[in-house]
XYZ file of C-alpha atoms in Angstrom:
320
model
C 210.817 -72.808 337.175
C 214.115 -72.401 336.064
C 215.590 -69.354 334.744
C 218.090 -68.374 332.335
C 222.002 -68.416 333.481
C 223.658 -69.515 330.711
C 226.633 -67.316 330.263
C 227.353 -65.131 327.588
C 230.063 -66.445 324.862
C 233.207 -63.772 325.365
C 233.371 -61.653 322.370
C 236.544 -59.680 321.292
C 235.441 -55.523 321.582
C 238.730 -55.015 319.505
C 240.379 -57.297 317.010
C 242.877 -59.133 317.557
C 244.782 -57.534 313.891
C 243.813 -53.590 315.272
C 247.540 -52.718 315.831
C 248.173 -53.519 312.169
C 246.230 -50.842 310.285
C 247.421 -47.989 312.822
C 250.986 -48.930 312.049
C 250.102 -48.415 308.716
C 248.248 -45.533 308.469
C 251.206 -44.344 310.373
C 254.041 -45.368 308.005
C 251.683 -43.830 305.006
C 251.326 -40.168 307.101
C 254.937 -40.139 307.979
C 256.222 -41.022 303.968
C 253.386 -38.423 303.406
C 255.161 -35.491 306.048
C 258.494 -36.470 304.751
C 257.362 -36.133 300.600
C 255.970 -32.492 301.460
C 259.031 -31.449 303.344
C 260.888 -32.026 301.118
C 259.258 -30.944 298.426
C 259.309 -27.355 300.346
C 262.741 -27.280 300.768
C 264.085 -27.624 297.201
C 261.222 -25.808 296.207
C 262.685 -23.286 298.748
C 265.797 -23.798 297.269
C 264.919 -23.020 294.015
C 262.747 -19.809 294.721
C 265.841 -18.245 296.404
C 268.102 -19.519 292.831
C 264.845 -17.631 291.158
C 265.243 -14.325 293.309
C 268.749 -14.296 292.689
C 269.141 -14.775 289.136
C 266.087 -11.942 288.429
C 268.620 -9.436 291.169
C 271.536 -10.694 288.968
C 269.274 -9.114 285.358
C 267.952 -5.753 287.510
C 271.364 -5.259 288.595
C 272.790 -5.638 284.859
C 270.006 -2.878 283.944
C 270.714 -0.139 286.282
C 275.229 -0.781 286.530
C 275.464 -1.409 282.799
C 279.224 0.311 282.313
C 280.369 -1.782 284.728
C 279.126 -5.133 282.864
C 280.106 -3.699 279.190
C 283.939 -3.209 280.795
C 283.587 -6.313 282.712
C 282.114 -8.911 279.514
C 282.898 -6.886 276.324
C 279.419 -6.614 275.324
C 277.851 -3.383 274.377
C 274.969 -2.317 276.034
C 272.424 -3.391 273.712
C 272.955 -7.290 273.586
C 274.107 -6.733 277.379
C 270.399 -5.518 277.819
C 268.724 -8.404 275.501
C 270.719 -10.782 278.374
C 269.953 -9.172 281.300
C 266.083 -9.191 280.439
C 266.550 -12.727 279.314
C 267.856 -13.218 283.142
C 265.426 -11.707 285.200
C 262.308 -13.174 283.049
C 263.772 -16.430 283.876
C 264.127 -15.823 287.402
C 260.777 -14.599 287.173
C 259.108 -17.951 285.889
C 261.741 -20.029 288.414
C 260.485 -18.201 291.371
C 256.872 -18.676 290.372
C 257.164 -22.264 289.818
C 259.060 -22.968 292.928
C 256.173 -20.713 294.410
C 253.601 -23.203 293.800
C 255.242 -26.437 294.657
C 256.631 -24.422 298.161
C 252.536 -23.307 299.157
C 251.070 -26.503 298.008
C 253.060 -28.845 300.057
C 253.762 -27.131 302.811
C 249.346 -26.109 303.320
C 248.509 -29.116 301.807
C 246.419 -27.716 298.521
C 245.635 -30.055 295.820
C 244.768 -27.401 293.494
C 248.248 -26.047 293.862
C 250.119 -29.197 293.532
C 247.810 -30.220 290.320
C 248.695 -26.873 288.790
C 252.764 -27.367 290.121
C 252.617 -30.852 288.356
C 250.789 -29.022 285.061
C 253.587 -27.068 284.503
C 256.355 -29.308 284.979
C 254.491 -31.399 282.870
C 254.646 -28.604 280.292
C 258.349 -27.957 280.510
C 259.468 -30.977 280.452
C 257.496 -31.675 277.231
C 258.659 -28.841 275.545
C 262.568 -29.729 276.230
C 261.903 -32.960 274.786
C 260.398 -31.385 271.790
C 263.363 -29.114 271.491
C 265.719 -31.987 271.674
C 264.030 -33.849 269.230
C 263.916 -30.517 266.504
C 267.333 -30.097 267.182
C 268.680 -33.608 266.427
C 266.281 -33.957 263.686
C 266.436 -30.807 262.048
C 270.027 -30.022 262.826
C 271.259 -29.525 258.737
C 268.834 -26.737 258.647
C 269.185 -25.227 261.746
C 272.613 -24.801 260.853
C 271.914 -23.592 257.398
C 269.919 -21.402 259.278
C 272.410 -20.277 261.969
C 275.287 -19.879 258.796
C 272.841 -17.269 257.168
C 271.671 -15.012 260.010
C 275.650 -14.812 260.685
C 276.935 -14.487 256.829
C 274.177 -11.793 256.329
C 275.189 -10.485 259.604
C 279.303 -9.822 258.296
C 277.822 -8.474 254.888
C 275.810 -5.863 256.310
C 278.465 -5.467 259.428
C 278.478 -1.945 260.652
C 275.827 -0.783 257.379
C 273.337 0.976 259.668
C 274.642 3.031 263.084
C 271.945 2.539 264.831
C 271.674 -1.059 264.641
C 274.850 -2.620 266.247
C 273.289 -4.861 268.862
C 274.051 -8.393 266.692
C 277.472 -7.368 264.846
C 278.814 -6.679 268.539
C 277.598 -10.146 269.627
C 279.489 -11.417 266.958
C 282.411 -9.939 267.767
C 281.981 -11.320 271.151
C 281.694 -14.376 269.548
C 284.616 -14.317 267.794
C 286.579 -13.204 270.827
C 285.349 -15.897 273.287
C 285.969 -18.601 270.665
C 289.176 -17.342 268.658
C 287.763 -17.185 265.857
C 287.517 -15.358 262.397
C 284.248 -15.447 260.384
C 282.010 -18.531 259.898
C 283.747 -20.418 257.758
C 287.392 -18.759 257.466
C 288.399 -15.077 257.304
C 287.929 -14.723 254.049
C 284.059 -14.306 255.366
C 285.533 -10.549 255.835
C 287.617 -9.915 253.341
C 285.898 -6.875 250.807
C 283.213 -5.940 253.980
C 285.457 -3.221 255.689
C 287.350 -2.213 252.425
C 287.109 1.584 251.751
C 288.462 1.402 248.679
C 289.930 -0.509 245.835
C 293.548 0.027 246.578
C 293.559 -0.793 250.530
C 294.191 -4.667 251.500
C 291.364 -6.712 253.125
C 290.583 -5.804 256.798
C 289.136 -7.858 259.409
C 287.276 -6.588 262.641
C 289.769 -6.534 265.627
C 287.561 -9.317 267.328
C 289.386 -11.400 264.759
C 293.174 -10.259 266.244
C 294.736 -12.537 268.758
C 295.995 -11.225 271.305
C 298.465 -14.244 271.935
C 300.171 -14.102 269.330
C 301.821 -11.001 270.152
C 302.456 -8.619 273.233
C 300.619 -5.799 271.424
C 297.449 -5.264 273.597
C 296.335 -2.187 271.490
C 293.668 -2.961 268.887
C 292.406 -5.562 271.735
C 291.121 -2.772 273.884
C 289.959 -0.847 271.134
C 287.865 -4.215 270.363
C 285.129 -3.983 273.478
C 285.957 -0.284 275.300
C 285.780 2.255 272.597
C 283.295 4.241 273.789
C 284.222 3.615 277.345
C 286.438 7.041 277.284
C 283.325 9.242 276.512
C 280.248 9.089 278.821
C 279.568 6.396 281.083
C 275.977 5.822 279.033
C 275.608 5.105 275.767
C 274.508 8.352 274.427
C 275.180 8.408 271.090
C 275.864 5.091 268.457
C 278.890 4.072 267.099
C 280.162 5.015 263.654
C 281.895 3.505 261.099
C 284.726 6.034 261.667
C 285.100 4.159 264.971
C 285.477 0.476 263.819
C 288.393 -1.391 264.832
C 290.018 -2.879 262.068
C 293.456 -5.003 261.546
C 295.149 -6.285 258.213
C 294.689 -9.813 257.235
C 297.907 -10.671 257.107
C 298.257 -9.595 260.893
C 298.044 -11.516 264.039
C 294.573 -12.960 263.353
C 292.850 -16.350 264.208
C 292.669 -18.487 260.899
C 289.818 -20.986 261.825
C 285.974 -20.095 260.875
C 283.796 -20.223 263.700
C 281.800 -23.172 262.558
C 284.700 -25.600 263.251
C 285.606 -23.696 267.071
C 281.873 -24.095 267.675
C 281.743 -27.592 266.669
C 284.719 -28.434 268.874
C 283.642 -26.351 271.334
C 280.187 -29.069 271.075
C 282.532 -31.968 270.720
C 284.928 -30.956 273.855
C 281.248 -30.234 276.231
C 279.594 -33.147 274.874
C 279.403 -34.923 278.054
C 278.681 -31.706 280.161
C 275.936 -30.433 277.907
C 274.279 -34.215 278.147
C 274.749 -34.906 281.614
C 273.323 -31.465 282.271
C 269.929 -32.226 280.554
C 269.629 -35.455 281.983
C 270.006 -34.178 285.540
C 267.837 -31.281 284.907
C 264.989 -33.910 283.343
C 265.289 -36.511 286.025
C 264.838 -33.721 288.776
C 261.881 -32.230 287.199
C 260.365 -36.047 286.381
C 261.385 -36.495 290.620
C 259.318 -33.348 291.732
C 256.401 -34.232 289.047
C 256.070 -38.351 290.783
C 256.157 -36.583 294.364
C 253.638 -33.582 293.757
C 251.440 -36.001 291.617
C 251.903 -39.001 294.785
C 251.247 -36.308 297.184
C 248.257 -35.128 295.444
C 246.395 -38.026 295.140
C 247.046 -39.105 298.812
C 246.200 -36.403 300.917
C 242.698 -36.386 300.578
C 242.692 -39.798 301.083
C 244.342 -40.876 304.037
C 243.045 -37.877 306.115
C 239.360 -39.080 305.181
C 240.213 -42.487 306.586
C 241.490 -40.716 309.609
C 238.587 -38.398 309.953
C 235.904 -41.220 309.238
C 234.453 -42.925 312.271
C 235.591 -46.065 313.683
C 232.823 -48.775 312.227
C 231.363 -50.373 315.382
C 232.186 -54.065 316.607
C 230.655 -57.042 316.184
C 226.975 -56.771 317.916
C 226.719 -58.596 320.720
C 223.819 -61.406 320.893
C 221.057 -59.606 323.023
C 220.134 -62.070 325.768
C 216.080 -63.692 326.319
C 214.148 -61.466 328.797
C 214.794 -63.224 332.161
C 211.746 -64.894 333.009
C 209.524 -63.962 336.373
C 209.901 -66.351 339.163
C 206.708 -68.317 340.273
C 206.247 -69.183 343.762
């Protein structure tokens, strides 16, 4: 009786297109490595910009005679700044925080809540922008009152001379006199009837003549006491010059507005670079949170098993 000696038909253990979805799974976990590295880094980078700018706001806090001679602000509004400083570096080092731990250990969670809040900032400077291009007559209105009311009660109450020093900063930085012209001023520091109009010495400039005096009594009056501001200042020690003086004649409205006009370019390309980056870090943490679960559960799952090979007849017992 015969048997059975047919051979087997050769069957491929491994296809023949195996290479290709290695190479790929490779590609997508090396994109993957280089998206959370770098994601760390400027992460990194910004958590150190964070650290520093909240140091910069302690260290205005605890050397403020140093800052007041240095800027010309007193130390009330010099305070209001250096708080706005350090709770800024606060929420930068926090952010950068998140997007640092969750790509470099690979947490989803982290990255979600990294992309949430990018998400959120970057909405809410677009919703700025658009208020302030929409609503720009009456935020100006608005600005022009807060500073008119501001010169009318200039120097009223002793203890409150945190926004009429600003101002005077203001006017200083800009060269300017008032809001719309120096006549903002004139019958605000009068004592009486018979004296001329007087404008704050913020208002004197300091180029037009080689007399530095009433400059310096402009930011460091109180500089000569103690180091601290211990006690307020009084109207007995306001700073004062004639109107017909060396004075700036130009409101601060129009410096401002050239001042907007002159930066245009700056202040735009600014925002657009700060927007694309944070729309760049939002399509990277979002990319790398969707893929990290999957491609290492395609590299944990197990291979699926070949082709099954035919099973050959029982061989057959020989007869004799």
């Amino acid at each position: 009786m015969e048997t059975w000696e047919e051979g087997l038909p050769p069957v491929a253990l491994v296809p023949s297109n195996s290479k290709a979805p290695q190479e790929n799974m490779s590609a997508q976990e090396s994109c993957l490595s280089l998206i959370k590295y770098f994601l760390f880094v400027f992460n990194l980078f910004f958590f150190v910009l964070g650290s520093l700018i909240f140091c910069f706001g302690i260290w205005i806090l605890i050397d403020k005679t140093s800052f007041v001679s240095f800027v010309g602000l007193s130390f009330v509004p010099l305070q209001i700044w250096s708080k706005v400083l350090a709770i800024s570096g606060i929420l930068t080092m926090g952010l950068a925080l998140l997007g640092c731990v969750g790509a470099l250990k690979e947490l989803r969670c982290l990255l979600g809540l990294y992309f949430g809040m990018l998400l959120l900032l970057f909405a809410t400077q677009i919703t700025l922008g658009i208020l302030i291009s929409t609503q720009r007559v009456r935020l100006e209105r608005k600005v022009q009152d807060v500073v008119l009311d501001t010169i009318r009660n200039y120097r009223a109450d002793p203890e409150e001379t945190a926004a009429e020093e600003s101002w005077d900063y203001v006017q200083f930085q800009l060269r300017c006199c008032g809001w719309h012209s120096p006549q903002d001023w004139f019958g605000v520091l009068r004592g009486n009837e018979s004296e001329a109009h007087r404008v704050p010495c913020s208002c004197y400039n300091s180029s037009a003549t080689n007399d530095s005096a009433a400059l310096d009594k402009v930011f460091f009056p109180q500089l000569g006491r103690l180091g601290p501001r211990s006690r307020p200042r009084h109207n007995t020690d306001l700073c004062v010059v004639q109107k017909n003086g060396y004075i700036y004649r130009e409101g601060c409205a129009q410096s401002l507005q050239k001042w907007l006009h002159n930066n245009l370019i700056s202040i735009v390309g600014i925002c657009l670079a700060v927007g694309l980056l944070e729309l760049g870090f939002m399509t990277l943490s979002i990319f790398l949170c969707r893929n990290l679960d999957h491609v290492y559960n395609r590299l944990a799952r197990p291979r699926p098993p070949g082709p099954a090979l035919p099973r050959a007849p029982p061989r057959p017992f020989q007869v004799s």
